[in-house]
Structures are given as C-alpha cells and as structure tokens.
XYZ file of C-alpha atoms in Angstrom:
273
model
C -21.973 4.529 -0.345
C -23.264 7.527 -1.605
C -23.659 8.772 2.096
C -20.024 8.329 2.670
C -19.440 10.086 -0.176
C -21.315 13.320 1.157
C -19.674 12.989 4.300
C -16.048 13.359 3.289
C -17.373 15.708 1.068
C -18.161 17.887 4.487
C -15.281 17.732 7.060
C -11.976 18.615 6.963
C -8.962 17.350 3.942
C -6.963 16.255 6.727
C -9.282 14.526 8.864
C -11.095 12.803 5.952
C -7.550 11.839 5.234
C -6.987 10.233 8.789
C -9.991 8.678 8.627
C -9.642 6.881 5.421
C -6.408 5.464 6.607
C -7.573 3.922 10.075
C -9.745 2.460 7.998
C -7.153 0.531 5.578
C -4.960 0.190 8.539
C -8.364 -1.384 10.123
C -8.428 -3.962 7.867
C -5.228 -4.577 8.022
C -5.933 -5.182 11.498
C -9.177 -8.043 11.073
C -6.581 -9.528 8.594
C -4.089 -10.021 11.087
C -6.402 -10.963 14.016
C -7.322 -14.446 11.754
C -4.176 -15.247 13.818
C -6.109 -15.832 16.611
C -8.872 -18.796 14.335
C -6.010 -19.741 11.839
C -3.399 -22.672 12.705
C -1.936 -22.226 9.279
C -2.384 -21.779 5.684
C -1.649 -22.837 2.600
C 1.328 -21.572 0.386
C -0.600 -20.730 -2.740
C -3.469 -19.322 -0.609
C -0.240 -17.186 0.215
C 1.470 -16.180 -2.811
C -2.915 -15.557 -4.461
C -2.880 -12.952 -1.632
C 0.193 -11.444 -2.545
C -0.821 -11.398 -6.021
C -3.922 -9.852 -5.222
C -2.345 -7.016 -3.169
C 0.472 -6.368 -6.560
C -2.459 -6.492 -9.211
C -4.876 -3.784 -6.645
C -1.638 -1.299 -6.105
C -0.925 -1.919 -9.636
C -4.357 -0.606 -10.633
C -4.403 1.927 -7.885
C -1.528 3.093 -9.547
C -2.807 4.210 -12.660
C -6.530 5.118 -12.285
C -6.372 6.607 -9.044
C -3.079 8.520 -9.335
C -1.144 8.515 -12.715
C -4.103 9.303 -14.895
C -5.489 11.964 -12.625
C -2.307 14.026 -12.348
C -2.134 13.980 -15.717
C -5.122 15.445 -16.542
C -4.583 18.079 -13.816
C -1.505 19.319 -15.403
C -0.954 22.145 -17.235
C 0.205 22.572 -21.126
C -0.131 20.054 -23.537
C 1.328 17.031 -25.524
C 5.332 16.387 -23.945
C 5.048 19.446 -21.582
C 1.555 17.445 -19.786
C 3.519 14.168 -18.798
C 6.384 15.752 -17.471
C 4.949 16.760 -13.848
C 3.711 12.195 -13.945
C 7.461 11.358 -14.939
C 9.329 13.649 -12.498
C 6.935 12.710 -10.341
C 6.770 9.093 -10.745
C 10.715 9.082 -10.839
C 11.552 10.702 -7.390
C 8.507 8.313 -5.951
C 10.700 5.206 -7.301
C 13.695 6.580 -6.042
C 12.401 7.094 -2.288
C 11.192 3.660 -2.405
C 14.790 2.821 -3.413
C 16.642 4.905 -1.135
C 14.531 3.189 1.548
C 15.004 -0.037 0.559
C 19.016 0.311 0.994
C 18.614 1.657 4.377
C 15.740 -0.262 6.340
C 16.928 -3.308 7.119
C 13.791 -5.818 6.249
C 13.326 -9.462 4.967
C 10.958 -10.429 2.202
C 7.763 -13.322 3.283
C 9.079 -16.819 1.520
C 12.750 -15.671 1.867
C 15.555 -16.567 4.237
C 16.993 -14.217 6.826
C 20.171 -14.513 5.155
C 18.847 -12.793 2.117
C 17.559 -9.504 4.516
C 17.633 -6.327 2.967
C 19.545 -2.773 3.931
C 22.038 -2.056 6.105
C 23.060 -5.368 8.558
C 21.136 -5.506 12.070
C 21.273 -8.302 14.751
C 16.990 -7.866 14.638
C 14.862 -11.144 14.413
C 13.538 -12.247 11.613
C 10.018 -11.269 12.859
C 11.355 -7.691 12.791
C 12.488 -7.472 9.682
C 9.575 -9.355 8.170
C 7.012 -6.561 9.766
C 9.418 -4.107 8.701
C 8.687 -4.695 5.221
C 5.467 -5.088 5.207
C 5.589 -1.614 6.369
C 7.934 -0.546 3.231
C 4.660 -1.573 1.132
C 2.085 0.990 3.283
C 4.166 3.811 2.474
C 3.064 4.652 -0.507
C -0.489 3.848 -0.203
C -0.806 5.404 3.013
C 0.635 8.760 0.943
C -1.782 8.002 -1.688
C -4.756 8.575 -0.059
C -3.649 11.941 1.785
C -2.730 13.242 -1.895
C -5.358 12.303 -3.048
C -7.648 14.322 -0.796
C -5.657 16.824 0.123
C -5.845 16.895 -4.396
C -9.929 16.797 -3.979
C -10.085 19.687 -0.992
C -7.963 22.434 -3.168
C -10.251 21.560 -6.184
C -7.979 20.158 -8.204
C -9.883 18.559 -11.984
C -9.153 15.238 -12.487
C -9.288 14.674 -8.149
C -12.650 13.735 -6.468
C -13.828 12.646 -3.047
C -15.641 9.088 -5.134
C -12.061 8.337 -6.133
C -10.550 8.861 -3.340
C -12.880 7.176 -1.658
C -12.430 4.223 -4.361
C -9.148 4.541 -3.307
C -9.088 3.975 0.475
C -11.628 1.188 -0.247
C -8.950 -0.883 -3.143
C -6.268 0.078 -0.530
C -8.324 -1.700 2.325
C -9.289 -4.890 0.985
C -6.041 -5.432 -0.078
C -4.803 -4.894 3.440
C -6.980 -7.801 4.788
C -5.175 -10.090 3.149
C -1.495 -8.450 3.745
C -2.879 -8.041 7.705
C -2.842 -12.211 7.420
C 0.001 -12.736 5.422
C 2.357 -11.245 7.738
C 0.391 -12.741 11.098
C 0.350 -16.116 9.325
C 4.058 -16.427 9.032
C 5.387 -14.526 12.532
C 2.800 -16.992 14.602
C 4.906 -20.433 12.499
C 8.377 -18.930 13.633
C 7.730 -19.322 17.042
C 6.042 -15.786 18.056
C 2.464 -16.634 20.336
C -0.846 -15.552 19.135
C -1.067 -12.304 20.241
C 1.795 -10.943 19.480
C 1.904 -12.296 15.679
C -1.326 -9.817 15.315
C 0.908 -7.096 17.546
C 3.411 -7.365 14.997
C 0.427 -7.708 12.132
C -1.728 -4.942 12.218
C 1.579 -2.797 13.759
C 2.577 -2.769 9.883
C -0.144 -0.619 8.817
C 0.399 1.994 11.611
C 2.634 4.145 8.885
C -0.626 4.267 6.505
C -2.526 6.934 8.413
C 0.310 9.096 9.226
C 2.025 8.923 5.389
C -1.999 9.332 4.932
C -2.178 12.402 7.015
C 0.976 14.110 5.977
C 0.104 13.903 2.237
C -3.071 15.116 2.511
C -1.641 18.201 4.837
C 1.688 19.055 2.087
C -1.258 19.105 -1.235
C -3.103 21.938 0.739
C -0.392 23.519 1.896
C 1.900 23.606 -1.487
C -1.117 23.619 -4.271
C 1.021 23.251 -7.053
C 2.372 20.202 -6.281
C -0.228 17.986 -6.327
C 0.133 16.166 -10.227
C 4.402 15.522 -8.614
C 2.276 14.254 -5.769
C -0.015 11.935 -6.838
C 2.707 10.341 -10.062
C 5.375 10.071 -6.777
C 2.945 7.962 -4.726
C 2.120 5.806 -8.153
C 5.882 5.396 -8.876
C 6.860 4.328 -5.270
C 3.961 1.870 -5.138
C 4.978 0.655 -8.470
C 8.526 0.132 -6.904
C 6.938 -1.611 -4.295
C 5.817 -4.032 -6.547
C 7.875 -5.153 -8.653
C 10.824 -5.185 -6.692
C 8.947 -6.873 -3.516
C 5.283 -8.067 -3.939
C 6.294 -10.423 -7.129
C 9.745 -11.716 -6.232
C 7.582 -13.160 -3.333
C 4.851 -14.608 -4.619
C 7.841 -16.587 -6.746
C 9.471 -18.575 -4.755
C 7.688 -21.680 -5.186
C 5.608 -23.913 -7.483
C 1.864 -21.127 -7.398
C 3.016 -18.813 -9.780
C -0.044 -19.275 -11.914
C -2.510 -18.866 -8.297
C -0.325 -15.334 -7.607
C -0.802 -14.400 -11.177
C -4.672 -14.823 -11.533
C -5.113 -12.897 -8.097
C -2.876 -10.593 -9.127
C -5.703 -9.800 -12.659
C -8.689 -10.172 -9.764
C -6.904 -7.182 -7.206
C -6.285 -4.985 -10.265
C -9.596 -5.885 -11.846
C -12.245 -4.885 -8.476
C -9.496 -1.595 -8.190
C -9.756 -0.161 -11.801
C -13.953 -0.985 -10.842
C -14.119 1.329 -7.638
C -12.026 3.595 -9.203
C -14.024 4.028 -12.285
C -16.593 3.228 -10.481
C -16.853 5.997 -7.772
C -14.485 8.213 -9.547
C-alpha cells in the first residue's frame, strides 16, 4: 500500500484522479462480470450489498470529505463551518435536480415508479441510469480529494485520497453485480447485462478528472467542493439506496450491510489518511 501511495504522490494529480477512478470503474466491471458465472441471486444478498454501498458512502462523506473540508476552512466557530454547509447543500441540490430530470428506475421498483422526465425507454436503460446517478458524486469525490492534495491544503492527504478510491471501489464491486443480475433476470443476454452493468460507472473517471481539474484551477473552492461531493452522496443514499433496501423482508440484513460498509470505509480512511 505504501508503494501505491508513493506512486500517486509522484504523478500529475489529474492523472492520479483518472487512474483512481478507472480503478473504481474496473471493480464495477468486475462485479458486473459475475453475471457470466452466476445464474441468479437471493433478494437478501442484493439488499445486503446495497446496504453495504450506503454505509461506505455515508462514512466517506464524513471521514473523507466533510471533516477535511471543515479542517481546511479559514476562520473559527460558525465562520469555519460555512463553506461545508454551503457546499453540502449545493451538492444535495445538484443531485436533486438530476433526480427530477434524468429518467431512471430504482432497483426493486416497478416501472410505473420510474422517476425523472417521462420517456418510452426500456426498463433496463432506466435501471442503468439509476446506478449511473449513484456514481457521479463518487467519481467527483475522488477527483476533488486528489486535487486538494496537489493544491497543498491541510487536511487533504494522498493516503486519504487512496483510501477513498479503495472504499468506493469496494462498494462498486457489489453495485456492478447488483445491476447486472437484475438485467439478466429481465431477459437481457449475459453480455448485454455485463455491458450495461459496467457502463453505469463510466461517469466516475469523467467526474473524477473534472473534480481534480476544477480544484487545481480554482483552489479556494476546495472546502466547498469536498462538501459538495458529500452532500451529493448523502442525497443518493437517503433518496435512493436506502429505499431500495426497504421493499422486502430483509431490512435487517440491509442494515447490517450498511454497518459493515461504514466500518470498513471509516477504518480505511483513518488507517491510510
């Protein structure tokens, strides 16, 4: 792990963000690739994996984004927390706007419950877009943190950025599986199910590079940008991930998955950051 951190310290931060988010995308593809070997899965396992995803996202929002953002903000008392509060709200509003516009369908919901602008798109496309919506703030968070390290801000570290990428990647693996298997169940071929599953994370490298570039270009925005990514992720967890796990009788399994994801992400961030 030390060798990986040393390597990222020596390369261009935008390139580092690209490599890190390609890694998270790759783990999504790896998870989606299980559709070639697995015929199906239980609802309990799916809910547990979604809970794990939510736990990682919530832990990352605080330990990797909000806490460093507050630490590097100027001033004292209420003044010090203003950038985090403003950025957090803007991030939530950003995903709120996308949620209202982008046609998508949550896992475990009927097609009649699709959100966003009404379209005649197939259920499979709507499901993929729902997971894509999850991945936008994840890629952005990784990119922003790498940009902050390069800009020399206190509270931002290569170890923390690597820990965040690793945590996001770990939860992307079950996420890729969780979208590919239902697509297979809805009648797509294994190859198409895999392609849709991995494609849901293609936005992560794009968002990561844009996040790193924005912070390096406009350095004063970093505390706001970190909180922006956190607000976006918390909105996704509360509005999408958690409701998806509450549609059946396995809510306790989903909750324990959430706890496990939170512990793993917290441990990674504190241990490496």
